[in-house]
Structures are given as C-alpha cells and as structure tokens.
Coordinates of C-alpha atoms and ligand atoms in Angstrom, one line a residue:
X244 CA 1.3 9.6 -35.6
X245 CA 2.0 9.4 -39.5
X246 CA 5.0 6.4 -38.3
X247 CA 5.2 2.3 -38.9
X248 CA 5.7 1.1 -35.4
X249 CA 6.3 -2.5 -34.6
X250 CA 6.9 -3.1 -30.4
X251 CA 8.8 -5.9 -29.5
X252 CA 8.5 -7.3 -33.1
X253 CA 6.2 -9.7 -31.1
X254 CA 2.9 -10.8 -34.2
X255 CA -0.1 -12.9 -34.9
X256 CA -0.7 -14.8 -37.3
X257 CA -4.6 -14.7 -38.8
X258 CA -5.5 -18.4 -40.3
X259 CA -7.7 -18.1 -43.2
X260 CA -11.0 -19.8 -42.5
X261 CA -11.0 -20.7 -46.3
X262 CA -10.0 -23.9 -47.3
X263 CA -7.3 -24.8 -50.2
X264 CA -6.3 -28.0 -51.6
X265 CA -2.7 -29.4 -50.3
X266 CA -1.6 -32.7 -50.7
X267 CA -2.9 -33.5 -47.7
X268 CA -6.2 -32.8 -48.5
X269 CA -8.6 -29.7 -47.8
X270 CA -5.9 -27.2 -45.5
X271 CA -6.4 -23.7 -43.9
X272 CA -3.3 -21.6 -44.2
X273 CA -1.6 -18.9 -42.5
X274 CA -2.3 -15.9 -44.6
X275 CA -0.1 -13.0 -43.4
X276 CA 0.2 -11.7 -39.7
X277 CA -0.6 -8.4 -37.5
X278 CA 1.8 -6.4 -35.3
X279 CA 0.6 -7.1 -31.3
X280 CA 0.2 -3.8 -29.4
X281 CA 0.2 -4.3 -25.7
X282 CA -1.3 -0.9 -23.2
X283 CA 2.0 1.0 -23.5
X284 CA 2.1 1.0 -27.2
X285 CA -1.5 2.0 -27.4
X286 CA -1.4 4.8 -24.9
X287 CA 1.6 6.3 -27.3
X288 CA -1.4 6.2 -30.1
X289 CA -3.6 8.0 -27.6
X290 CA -1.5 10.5 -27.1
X291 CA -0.9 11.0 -31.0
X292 CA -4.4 11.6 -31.4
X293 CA -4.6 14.0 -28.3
X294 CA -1.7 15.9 -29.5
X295 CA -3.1 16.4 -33.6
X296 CA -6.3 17.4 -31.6
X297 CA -4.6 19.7 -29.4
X298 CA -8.0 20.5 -27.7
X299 CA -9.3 22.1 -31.0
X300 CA -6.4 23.7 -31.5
X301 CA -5.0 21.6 -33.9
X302 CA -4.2 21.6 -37.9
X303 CA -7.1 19.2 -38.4
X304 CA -10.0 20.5 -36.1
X305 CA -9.1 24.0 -37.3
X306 CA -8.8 23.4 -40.9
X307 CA -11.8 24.5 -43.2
X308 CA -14.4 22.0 -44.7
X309 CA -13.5 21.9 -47.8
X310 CA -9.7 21.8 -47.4
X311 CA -11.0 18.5 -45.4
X312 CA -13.2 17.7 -47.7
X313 CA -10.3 17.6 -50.4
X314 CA -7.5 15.3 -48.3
X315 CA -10.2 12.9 -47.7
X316 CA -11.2 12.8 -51.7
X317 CA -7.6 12.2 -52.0
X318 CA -7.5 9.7 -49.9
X319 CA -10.7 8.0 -51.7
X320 CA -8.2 7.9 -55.0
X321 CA -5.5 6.3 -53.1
X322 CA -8.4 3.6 -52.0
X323 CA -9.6 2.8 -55.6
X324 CA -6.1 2.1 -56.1
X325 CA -5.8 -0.6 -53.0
X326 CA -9.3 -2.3 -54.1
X327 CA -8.1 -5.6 -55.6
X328 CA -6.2 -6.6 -52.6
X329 CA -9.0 -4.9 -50.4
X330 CA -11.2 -7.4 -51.9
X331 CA -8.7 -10.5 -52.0
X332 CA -8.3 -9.9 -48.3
X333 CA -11.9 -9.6 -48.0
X334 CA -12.7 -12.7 -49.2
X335 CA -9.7 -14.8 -47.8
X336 CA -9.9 -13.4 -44.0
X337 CA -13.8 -13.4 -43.6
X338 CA -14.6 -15.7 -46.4
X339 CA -17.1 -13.6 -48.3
X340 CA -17.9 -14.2 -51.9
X341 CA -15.9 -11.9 -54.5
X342 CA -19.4 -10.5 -55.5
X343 CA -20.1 -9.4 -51.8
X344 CA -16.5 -8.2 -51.7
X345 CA -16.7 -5.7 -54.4
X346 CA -19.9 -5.0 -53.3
X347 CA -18.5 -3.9 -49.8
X348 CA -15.4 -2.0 -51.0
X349 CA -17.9 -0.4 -54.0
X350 CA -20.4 0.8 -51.4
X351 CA -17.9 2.0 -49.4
X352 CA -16.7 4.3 -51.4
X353 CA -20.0 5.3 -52.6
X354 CA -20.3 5.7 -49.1
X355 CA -17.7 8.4 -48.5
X356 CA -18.8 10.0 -51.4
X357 CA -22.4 10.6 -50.5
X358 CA -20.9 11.9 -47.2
X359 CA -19.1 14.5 -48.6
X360 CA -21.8 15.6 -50.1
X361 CA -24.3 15.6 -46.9
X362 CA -21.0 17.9 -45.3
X363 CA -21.2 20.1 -48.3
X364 CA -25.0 20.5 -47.5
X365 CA -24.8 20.2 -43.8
X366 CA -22.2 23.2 -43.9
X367 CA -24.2 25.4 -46.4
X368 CA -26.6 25.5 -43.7
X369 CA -25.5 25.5 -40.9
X370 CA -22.9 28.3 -41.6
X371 CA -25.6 30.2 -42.5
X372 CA -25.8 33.7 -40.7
X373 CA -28.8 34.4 -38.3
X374 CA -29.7 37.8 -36.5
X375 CA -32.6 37.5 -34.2
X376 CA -33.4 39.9 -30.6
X377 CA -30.5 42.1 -32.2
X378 CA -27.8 39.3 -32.1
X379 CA -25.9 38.2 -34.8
X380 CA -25.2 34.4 -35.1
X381 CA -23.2 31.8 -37.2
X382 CA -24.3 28.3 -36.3
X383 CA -21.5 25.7 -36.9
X384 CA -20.7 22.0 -36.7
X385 CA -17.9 21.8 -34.6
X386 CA -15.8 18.8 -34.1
X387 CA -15.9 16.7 -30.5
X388 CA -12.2 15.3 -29.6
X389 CA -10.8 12.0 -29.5
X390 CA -13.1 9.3 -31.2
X391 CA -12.0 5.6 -30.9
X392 CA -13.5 3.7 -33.6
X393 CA -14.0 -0.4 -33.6
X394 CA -15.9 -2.4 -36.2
X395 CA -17.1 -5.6 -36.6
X396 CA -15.6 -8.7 -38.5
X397 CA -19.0 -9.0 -40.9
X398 CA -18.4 -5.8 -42.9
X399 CA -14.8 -4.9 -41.6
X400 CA -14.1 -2.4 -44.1
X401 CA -17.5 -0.8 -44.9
X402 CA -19.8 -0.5 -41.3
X403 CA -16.0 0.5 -39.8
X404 CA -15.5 3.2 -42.0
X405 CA -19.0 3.8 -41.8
X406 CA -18.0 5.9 -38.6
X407 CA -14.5 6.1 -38.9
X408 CA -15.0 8.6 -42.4
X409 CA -17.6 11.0 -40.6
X410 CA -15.4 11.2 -37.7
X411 CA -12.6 12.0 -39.8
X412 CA -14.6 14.5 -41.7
X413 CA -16.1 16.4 -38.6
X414 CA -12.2 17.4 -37.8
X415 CA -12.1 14.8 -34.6
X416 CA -8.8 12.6 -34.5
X417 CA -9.3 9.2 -34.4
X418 CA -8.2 6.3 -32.5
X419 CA -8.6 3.1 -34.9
X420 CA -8.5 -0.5 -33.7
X421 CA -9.3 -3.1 -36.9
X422 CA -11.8 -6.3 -36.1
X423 CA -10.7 -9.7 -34.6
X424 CA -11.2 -11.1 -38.3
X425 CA -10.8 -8.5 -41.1
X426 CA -7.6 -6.9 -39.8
X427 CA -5.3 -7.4 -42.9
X428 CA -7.2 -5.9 -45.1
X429 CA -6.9 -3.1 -43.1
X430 CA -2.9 -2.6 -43.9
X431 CA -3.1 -1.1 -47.3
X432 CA -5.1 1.6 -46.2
X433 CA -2.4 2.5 -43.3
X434 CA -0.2 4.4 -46.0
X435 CA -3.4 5.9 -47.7
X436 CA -4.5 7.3 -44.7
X437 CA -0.2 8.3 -43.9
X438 CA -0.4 9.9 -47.7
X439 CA -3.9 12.2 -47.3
X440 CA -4.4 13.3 -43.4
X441 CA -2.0 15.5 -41.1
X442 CA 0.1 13.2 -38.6
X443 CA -2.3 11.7 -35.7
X444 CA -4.9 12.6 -37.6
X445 CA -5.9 8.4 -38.4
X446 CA -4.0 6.3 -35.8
X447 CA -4.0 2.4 -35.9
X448 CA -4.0 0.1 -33.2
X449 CA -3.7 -3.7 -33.7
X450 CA -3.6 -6.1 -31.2
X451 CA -5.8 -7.8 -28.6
X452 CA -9.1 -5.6 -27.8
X453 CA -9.2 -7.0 -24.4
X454 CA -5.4 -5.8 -23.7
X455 CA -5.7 -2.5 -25.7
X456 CA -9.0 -0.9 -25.2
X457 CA -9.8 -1.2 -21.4
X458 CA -6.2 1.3 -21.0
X459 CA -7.7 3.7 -23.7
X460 CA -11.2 3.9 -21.9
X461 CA -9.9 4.5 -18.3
X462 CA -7.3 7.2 -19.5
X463 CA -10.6 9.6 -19.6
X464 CA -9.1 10.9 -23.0
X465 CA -11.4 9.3 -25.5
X466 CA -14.4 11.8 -26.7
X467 CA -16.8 9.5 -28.2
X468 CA -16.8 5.5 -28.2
X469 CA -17.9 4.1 -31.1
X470 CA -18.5 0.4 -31.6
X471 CA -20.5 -1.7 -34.3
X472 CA -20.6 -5.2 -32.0
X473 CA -22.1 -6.5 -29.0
X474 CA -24.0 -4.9 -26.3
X475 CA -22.1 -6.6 -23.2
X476 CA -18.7 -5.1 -25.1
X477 CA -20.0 -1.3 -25.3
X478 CA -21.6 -1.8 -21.5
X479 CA -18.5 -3.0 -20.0
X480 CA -16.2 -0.4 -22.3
X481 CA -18.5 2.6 -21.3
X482 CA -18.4 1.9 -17.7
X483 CA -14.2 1.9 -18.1
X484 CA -14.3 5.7 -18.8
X485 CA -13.7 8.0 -15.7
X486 CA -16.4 10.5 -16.5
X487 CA -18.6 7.9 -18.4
X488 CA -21.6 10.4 -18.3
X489 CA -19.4 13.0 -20.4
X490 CA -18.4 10.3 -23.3
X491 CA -20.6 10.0 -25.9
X492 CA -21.1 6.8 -27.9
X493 CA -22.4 6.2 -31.2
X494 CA -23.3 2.1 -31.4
X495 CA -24.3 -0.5 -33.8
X496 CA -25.2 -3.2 -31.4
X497 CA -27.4 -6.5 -31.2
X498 CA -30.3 -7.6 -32.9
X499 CA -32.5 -10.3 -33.5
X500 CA -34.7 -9.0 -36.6
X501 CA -37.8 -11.2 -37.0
X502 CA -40.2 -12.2 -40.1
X503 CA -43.3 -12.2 -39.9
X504 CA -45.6 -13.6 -42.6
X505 CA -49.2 -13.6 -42.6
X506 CA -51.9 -16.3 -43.5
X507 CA -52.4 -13.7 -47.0
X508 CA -48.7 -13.5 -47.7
X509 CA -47.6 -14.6 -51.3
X510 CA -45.4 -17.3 -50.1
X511 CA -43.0 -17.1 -52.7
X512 CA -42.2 -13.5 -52.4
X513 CA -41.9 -14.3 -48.7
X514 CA -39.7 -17.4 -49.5
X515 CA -37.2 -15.7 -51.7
X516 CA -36.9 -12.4 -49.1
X517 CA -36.2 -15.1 -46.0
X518 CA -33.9 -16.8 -48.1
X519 CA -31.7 -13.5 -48.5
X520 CA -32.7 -12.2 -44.8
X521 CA -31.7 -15.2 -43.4
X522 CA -29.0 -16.3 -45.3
X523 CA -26.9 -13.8 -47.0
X524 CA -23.2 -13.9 -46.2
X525 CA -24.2 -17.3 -44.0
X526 CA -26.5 -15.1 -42.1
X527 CA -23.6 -12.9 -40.5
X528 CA -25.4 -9.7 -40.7
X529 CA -26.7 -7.8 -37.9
X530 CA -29.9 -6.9 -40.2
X531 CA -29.8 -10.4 -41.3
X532 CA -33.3 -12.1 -40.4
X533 CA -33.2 -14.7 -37.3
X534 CA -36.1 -15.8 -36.3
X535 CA -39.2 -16.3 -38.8
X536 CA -43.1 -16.6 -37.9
X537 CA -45.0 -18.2 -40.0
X538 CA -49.0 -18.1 -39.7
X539 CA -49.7 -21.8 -38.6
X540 CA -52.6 -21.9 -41.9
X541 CA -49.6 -22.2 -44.4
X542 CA -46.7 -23.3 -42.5
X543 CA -46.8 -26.2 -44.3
X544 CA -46.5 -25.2 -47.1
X545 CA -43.8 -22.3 -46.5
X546 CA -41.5 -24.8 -44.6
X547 CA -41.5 -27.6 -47.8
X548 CA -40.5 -24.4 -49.9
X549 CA -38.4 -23.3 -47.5
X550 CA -36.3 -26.6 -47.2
X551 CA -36.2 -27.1 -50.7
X552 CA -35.0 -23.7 -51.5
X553 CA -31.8 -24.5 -48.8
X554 CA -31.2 -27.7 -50.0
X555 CA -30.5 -26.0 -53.5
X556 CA -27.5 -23.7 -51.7
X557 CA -23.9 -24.3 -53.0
X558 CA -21.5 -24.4 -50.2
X559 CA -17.8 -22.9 -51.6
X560 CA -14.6 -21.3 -51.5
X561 CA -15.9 -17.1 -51.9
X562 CA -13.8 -16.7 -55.5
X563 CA -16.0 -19.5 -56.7
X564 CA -19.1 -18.1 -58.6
X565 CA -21.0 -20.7 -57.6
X566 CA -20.2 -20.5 -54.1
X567 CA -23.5 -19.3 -51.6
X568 CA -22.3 -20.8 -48.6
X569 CA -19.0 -20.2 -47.1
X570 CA -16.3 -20.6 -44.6
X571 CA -16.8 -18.6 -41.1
X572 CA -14.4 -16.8 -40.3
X573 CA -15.6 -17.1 -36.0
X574 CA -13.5 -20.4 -35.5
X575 CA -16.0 -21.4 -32.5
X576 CA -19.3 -20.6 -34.7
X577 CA -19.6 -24.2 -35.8
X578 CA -20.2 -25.7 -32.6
X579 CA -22.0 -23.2 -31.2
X580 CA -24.4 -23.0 -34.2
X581 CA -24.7 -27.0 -33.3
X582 CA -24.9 -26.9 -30.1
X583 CA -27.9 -24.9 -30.5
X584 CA -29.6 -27.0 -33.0
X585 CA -29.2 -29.7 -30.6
X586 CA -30.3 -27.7 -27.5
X587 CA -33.6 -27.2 -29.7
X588 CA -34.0 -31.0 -31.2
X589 CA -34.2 -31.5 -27.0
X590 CA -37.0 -29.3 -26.4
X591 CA -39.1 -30.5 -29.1
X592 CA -37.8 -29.3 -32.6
X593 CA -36.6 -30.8 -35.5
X594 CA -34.2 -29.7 -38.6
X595 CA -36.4 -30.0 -41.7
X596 CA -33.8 -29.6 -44.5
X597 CA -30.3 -32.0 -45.0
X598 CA -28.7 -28.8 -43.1
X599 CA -27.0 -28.6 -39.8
X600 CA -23.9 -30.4 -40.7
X601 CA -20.6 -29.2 -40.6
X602 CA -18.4 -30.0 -43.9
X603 CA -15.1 -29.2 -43.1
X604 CA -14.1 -27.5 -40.1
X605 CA -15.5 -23.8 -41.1
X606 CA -18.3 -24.9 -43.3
X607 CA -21.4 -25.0 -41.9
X608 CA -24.5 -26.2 -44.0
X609 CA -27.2 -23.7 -43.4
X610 CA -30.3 -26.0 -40.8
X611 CA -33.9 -24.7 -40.6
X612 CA -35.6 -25.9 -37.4
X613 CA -39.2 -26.4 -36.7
X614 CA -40.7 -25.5 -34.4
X615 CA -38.8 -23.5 -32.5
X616 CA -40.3 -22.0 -29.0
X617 CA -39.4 -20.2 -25.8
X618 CA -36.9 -21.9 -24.0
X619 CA -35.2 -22.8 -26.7
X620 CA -31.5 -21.3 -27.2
X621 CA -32.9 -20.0 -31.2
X622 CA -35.8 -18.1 -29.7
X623 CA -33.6 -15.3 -28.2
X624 CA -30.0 -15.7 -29.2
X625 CA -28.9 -13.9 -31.9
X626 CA -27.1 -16.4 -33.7
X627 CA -25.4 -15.0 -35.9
X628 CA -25.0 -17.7 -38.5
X629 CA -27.1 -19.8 -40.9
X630 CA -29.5 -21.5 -38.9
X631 CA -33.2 -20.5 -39.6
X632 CA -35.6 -21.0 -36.6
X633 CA -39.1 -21.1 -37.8
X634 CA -41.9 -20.0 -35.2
X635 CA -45.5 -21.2 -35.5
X636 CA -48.5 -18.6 -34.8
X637 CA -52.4 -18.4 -34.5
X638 CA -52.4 -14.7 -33.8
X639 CA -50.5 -11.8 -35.0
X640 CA -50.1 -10.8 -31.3
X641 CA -47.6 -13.5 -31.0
X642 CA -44.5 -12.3 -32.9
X643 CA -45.8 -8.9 -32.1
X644 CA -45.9 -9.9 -28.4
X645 CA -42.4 -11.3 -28.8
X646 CA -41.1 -8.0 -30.4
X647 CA -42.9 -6.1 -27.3
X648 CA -40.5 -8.5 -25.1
X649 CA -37.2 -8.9 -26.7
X650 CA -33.9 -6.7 -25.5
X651 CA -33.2 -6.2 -29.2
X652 CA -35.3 -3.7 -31.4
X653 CA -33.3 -2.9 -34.9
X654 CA -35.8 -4.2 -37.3
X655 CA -38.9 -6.7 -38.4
X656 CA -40.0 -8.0 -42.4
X657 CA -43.5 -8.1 -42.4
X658 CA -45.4 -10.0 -45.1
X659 CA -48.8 -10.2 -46.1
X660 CA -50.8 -9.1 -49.1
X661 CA -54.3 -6.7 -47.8
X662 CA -53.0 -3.2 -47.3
X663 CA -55.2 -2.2 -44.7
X664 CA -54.2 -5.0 -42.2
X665 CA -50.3 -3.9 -43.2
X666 CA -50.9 -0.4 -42.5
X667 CA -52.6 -1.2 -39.0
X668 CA -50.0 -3.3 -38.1
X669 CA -47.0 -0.6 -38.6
X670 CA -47.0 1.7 -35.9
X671 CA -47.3 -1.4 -33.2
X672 CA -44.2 -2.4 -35.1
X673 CA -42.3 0.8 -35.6
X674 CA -43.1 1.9 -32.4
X675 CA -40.9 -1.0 -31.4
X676 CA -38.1 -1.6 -33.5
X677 CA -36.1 1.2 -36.0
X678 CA -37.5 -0.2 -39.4
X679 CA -39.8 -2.0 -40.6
X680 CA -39.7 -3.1 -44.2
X681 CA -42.7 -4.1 -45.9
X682 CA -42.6 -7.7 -48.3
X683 CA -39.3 -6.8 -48.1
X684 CA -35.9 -8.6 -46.4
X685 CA -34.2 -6.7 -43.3
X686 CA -31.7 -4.7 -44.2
X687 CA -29.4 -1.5 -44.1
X688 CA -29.4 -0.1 -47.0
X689 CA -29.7 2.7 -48.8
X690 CA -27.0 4.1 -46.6
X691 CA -28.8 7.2 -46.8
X692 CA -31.5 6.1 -45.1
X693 CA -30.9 6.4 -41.2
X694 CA -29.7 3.3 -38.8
X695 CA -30.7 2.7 -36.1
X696 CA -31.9 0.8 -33.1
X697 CA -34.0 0.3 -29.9
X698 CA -33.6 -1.3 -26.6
X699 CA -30.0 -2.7 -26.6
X700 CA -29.7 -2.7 -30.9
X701 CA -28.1 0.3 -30.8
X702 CA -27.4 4.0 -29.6
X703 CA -27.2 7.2 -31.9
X704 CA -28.0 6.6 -35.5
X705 CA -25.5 6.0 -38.5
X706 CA -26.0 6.9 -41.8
X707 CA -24.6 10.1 -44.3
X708 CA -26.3 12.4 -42.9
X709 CA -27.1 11.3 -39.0
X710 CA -23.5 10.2 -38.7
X711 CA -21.7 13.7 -39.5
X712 CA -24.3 14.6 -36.7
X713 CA -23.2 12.4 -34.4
X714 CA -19.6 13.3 -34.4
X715 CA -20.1 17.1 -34.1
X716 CA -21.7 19.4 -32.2
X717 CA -23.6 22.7 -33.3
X718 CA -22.6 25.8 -31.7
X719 CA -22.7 29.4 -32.7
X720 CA -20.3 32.3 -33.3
X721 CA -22.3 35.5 -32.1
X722 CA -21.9 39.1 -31.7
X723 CA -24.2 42.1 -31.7
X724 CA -25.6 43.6 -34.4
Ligands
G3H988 O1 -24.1 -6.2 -40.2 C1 -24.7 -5.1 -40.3 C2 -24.8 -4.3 -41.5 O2 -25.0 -2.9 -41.3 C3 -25.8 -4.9 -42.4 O3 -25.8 -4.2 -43.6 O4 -28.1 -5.0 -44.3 O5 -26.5 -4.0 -45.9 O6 -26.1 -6.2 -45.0 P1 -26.7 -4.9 -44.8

C-alpha cells in the first residue's frame, strides 16, 4: 500500500551461488537479505490490493488508458535508471552471464514497450462503437480484480513482469511475490513502482511461498492466479481457492521440449541449435531443449560432434566474458542432476563427454548421456539443468510417439533438410505441442509471438498481445439507438 513495512524485523539472508576468491580459497558469500512476511503480514497486502481495487471502483481500475499508459511509461524511465544494479543482482543471485543479464533487463523493457503499444491498438478497437438490431454498443476491455503474480528464478525479472506489466496495465491491482532466487533484484523496483502507480496499486510480498501464498488463495479474494513454475505448485495453489472454478489462472508451467533430427539433417546446423537448446543459461529455461533424438544412421557421428562441441564450454563466474557455464543458483540441483546421471549409467547409459562432474559446489559441468531410454529418470524428468540425454531412433514415430505420451506439450526443434517430409511432419507435431520451430532451437521469443502450452506446460497464453487478453475481460456499454 505505497509503505516500507518490515514485521518483526525478522530476515533471510540469500547466499550467492557465485563463487569469489577469499583467503580461504573459492567462498560463496552472503549478498544482502529479504524482509520474512509471515500470513498476517501478507493478508494486510491483500487487503491493500482489495481496497485500491475497490471492486472497480477504484482510482486505478477507473482511470483511462492512456493516463495508465503514461504512469507505467514513467515508471519504465525510473527502470532504465535501476538497470546496472538490476543486472549486478542478476548475475550475482541467479548467476547468469552479464550478456544474458542485459539481455533480460533490455528485453524487458522492450517488452513493456511493445505492450503499450498492443493496449494502444487493443483499445482503438475495441472501443470502437457498434450499432447492430437498433442497439448501440461500445465494446471494452475491462479489468478482472485482484491478480497475484509469481515468477520463476530463471528469468526473475523478465517472464515475472511478463504478467505482472499487463496486469498492471489492464487496471487490475496486483499482489506480487518475487522468486525463491532472484528476490533482491527485485528491491530497486519497490520505489519505482511507489514513484509511478496509485497506492496498492503494486504490492510486494517477500517471504516463504509455502507460508504466504496458501493464506492468500483460501481468502477467496484473489481474481486471477498467475504462476510461471511447476505444475504440482499451480494444482495444489488452485485447489486452495474457495470458489476455484471462478479464479482464473494464466500459467507458464512444465515442459520437456524435445529435438528431433532426422537421418537428412545437416548435422552441424543441428549441432550448434542443440548446443544453444540445451545449454543456454546451464539449460535452465523452460523452452530450453531436454531430451534429443537422434536418427540411429548418424548418431555417431552427431554424438562425437556433440561431445566435442561440450568439452570446448568455459565454466565461470557470469561477469567473466568467457564464462558459458555457471553457478546454479538451486542449491540441491547438483546432486540431483547426479543422481540422475547415475540412475541412467544403471540402466544402461553412459556420459560420452568429460561432463557430469561437479567443480565446486554450484558448478556443474554440463554431461551428455547415451543412450538414454524409458525408465530412465532423463527420459521424462524435466531436468532443468545441463545434462543432455540423447535418444536413439529407427522411425520418426518414436520421438513423435513419445510427444503423443508425455504430460508436457510446450514445444519440439525438428531437423531435417527435404521439405516435403518437414511439412508432413508438422501438424502431427503442432497438433501436440504449442510450437514447433523448424532447424531452429526451442525457444520463446519474439515476445510477440504467443506462448503457450499443452497438457500440463501451461494454461492461457502470454505474450503482448494475448497477455493484455488474459487479464481483462470484453464487455460492452449499450443503449438504444
Ligand atoms: O524459461 C522460460 C522462458 O520463457 C524462456 O525464454 O526461450 O527466451 O529463453 P527464452
């Protein structure tokens, strides 16, 4: 509600998962710390954002488009100001590269931009007068309530305020609780967001998800849920809310995007595509690639290239610019990314590169594993990290077969070189996942372009346009001619 609060003074201090040199050798250090909120504390948030609601009635619901339109360009200027310590925090709390850091805040704000411009459109539009059977009607956007907003630790900033900035814009007040890992970075923006917007407009929330969110869900007061993470965390969150058939959610969930390349692929355009899908930001992207099938005819071959090619990677600190590999910032990822490596060397695989080792407690060098099969913890689990599992096949109805019978469905790189068997294989494929990118790495972007999922990858679809949709409803003014 536009104040600083601090309950019980009682804080938590985030460790970087970046490693500096002490005396006593490589050391992670405390980097700052976060105010904890317990239920009470977030419940007083709640209620700020009930009250600048007001059920529609208040300043921010009620207020034009383009008066919104102009506190939020504000507030992009008081961003551009914050970026340097945006993207220090970025780097030192999730351990991304400074060229993926600007990268994030720069899209970011491209981002917003583009999304006042879809508003600008969206509202040309749809305020556009109608008079049909004698009745006159102005068809609106109009603004749905109480949105709580949670991101994900991969792209804390951007995919957060990649609903958090739409909901904002549609005149909804919003309920804001920063990732596990990514929440400093968050605190410049507190008095940005203080500076631009009414009071409750933007209200923050740190603390313990598990303590904080259940209160919110079962209060009955939040609108729309909406949560870029796992599917088990928006299942159990959805079924909290009273009326849980009345709350919309808008979610960016699981996914377990596969490659496929064919026995005609060029194997180097393949090689250098898997090497981004798979790896990028250690493989911590929910578009990132996780599983790749390989036509058995040049397996072979693909897999040397491969393992050379990931032999070649740099592990580092993320302001180093040679740095490709970094610290995770999900202090149990390590062993889990082990223990499935050796949960697969069980059943029958092997690592093929020098990968799989652990350097220093957060470092993980990225493994590929061959062959990987069903049964093996890397044939379903999205692991999240950078360990490539490399599947075998003699038919294309294999990985497609796979697709058919995996919970996830966000999207599939498909690789091959004739165009008529690419073009018979894409409507099997985008019948069964939400993209479906041709020679080409997985991947979000353009932002423009919508995001979505299937099956348990996702509900509603983000993006400019789509998200300003999904935190509004049309209705109509009317009267008779
Ligand atoms: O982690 C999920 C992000 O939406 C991925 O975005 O494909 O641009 O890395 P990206």
């Amino acid at each position: 509600n536009g104040e600083m609060r601090q309950w019980g003074g009682m804080t938590t201090d985030v460790v970087s998962p970046v490693y500096v040199q002490s005396e006593d050798g490589l050391k992670r250090k405390v980097i700052g710390s976060y105010p904890v909120t317990g239920e009470t504390e977030a419940m007083e948030a709640l209620d700020a954002a009930v009250k600048a609601y007001d059920n529609g009635r208040g300043e921010w619901p009620t207020m034009s488009v383009a008066d919104r339109i102009a506190c939020m360009e504000r507030f992009v200027g008081r961003m551009l100001e914050r970026k340097q310590q945006v993207v220090n925090l970025l780097m030192w709390e999730i351990g991304k590269t400074l060229g993926d850091s600007v990268k994030e805040f720069d899209r970011t704000v491209e981002y917003i931009y583009d999304t006042i411009g879809a508003l600008k459109d969206l509202d040309r539009n749809s305020s556009r007068f109608r008079i049909e059977q004698g009745i006159i009607g102005q068809i609106r956007r109009s603004p749905l309530g109480v949105v709580l907003c949670m991101g994900p630790f991969n792209y804390p900033l951007n995919e957060t305020y990649t609903t958090l900035i739409p909901a904002i814009l549609m005149g909804n007040t919003i309920l804001f609780k920063p990732p596990k890992h990514g929440t400093l970075l968050h605190y410049p923006m507190l008095e940005a967001f203080r500076e631009c917007f009414p009071k409750g407009v933007v209200n923050t929330i740190y603390g313990r998800g598990a303590t904080v969110v259940p209160a919110l869900m079962q209060s009955g007061k939040i609108n729309v849920l909406t949560l870029i993470g796992s599917s088990r965390v928006a299942d159990q969150l959805k079924k909290m809310h009273p009326k849980v058939n009345r709350l919309k959610a808008v979610l960016g969930l699981d996914a377990k995007n596969a490659a496929i390349i064919l026995e005609n692929a060029d194997l180097e355009l393949a090689l250098k595509e898997c090497m981004l899908g798979t790896l990028s930001f250690n493989g911590q992207r929910c578009t990132a690639i996780k599983i790749v099938w390989v036509h058995r005819s040049v397996a072979d071959q693909f897999l040397k290239r491969l393992a050379e090619e990931v032999n070649k990677l740099q592990p580092g600190m993320p302001w180093q610019k040679t740095s490709q590999i970094t610290p995770l910032p999900e202090p149990q990822k390590p062993a889990y990314l082990t223990d499935c490596i050796r949960d697969a060397e069980a059943k029958g695989a092997t690592v093929i590169n020098e990968g799989g080792g652990t350097y220093a407690e957060s470092l993980f060098f990225p493994a590929v594993v061959y062959p990987v099969a069903e049964g093996m913890k890397l044939y379903r689990e999205e692991q999240f990290g950078p360990v490539i599992p490399v599947v075998p096949f003699d038919s294309i109805d294999e990985p497609i077969d796979y697709i058919i019978s995996s919970d996830h469905g966000q999207q599939v790189s498909l690789f091959g070189t004739d165009p008529d068997q690419l073009a018979r294989l894409i409507d099997p494929l985008v019948n069964q996942v939400s993209r479906v990118n041709l020679n080409a790495q997985c991947q979000r972007g353009p932002d423009t372009f919508p995001f979505t999922g299937r099956k348990d990858s996702a509900e509603g679809t983000l993006s400019v346009e789509d998200a300003l949709r999904s935190f509004s409803i049309r209705t109509v003014v009317a009267t008779k001619d």
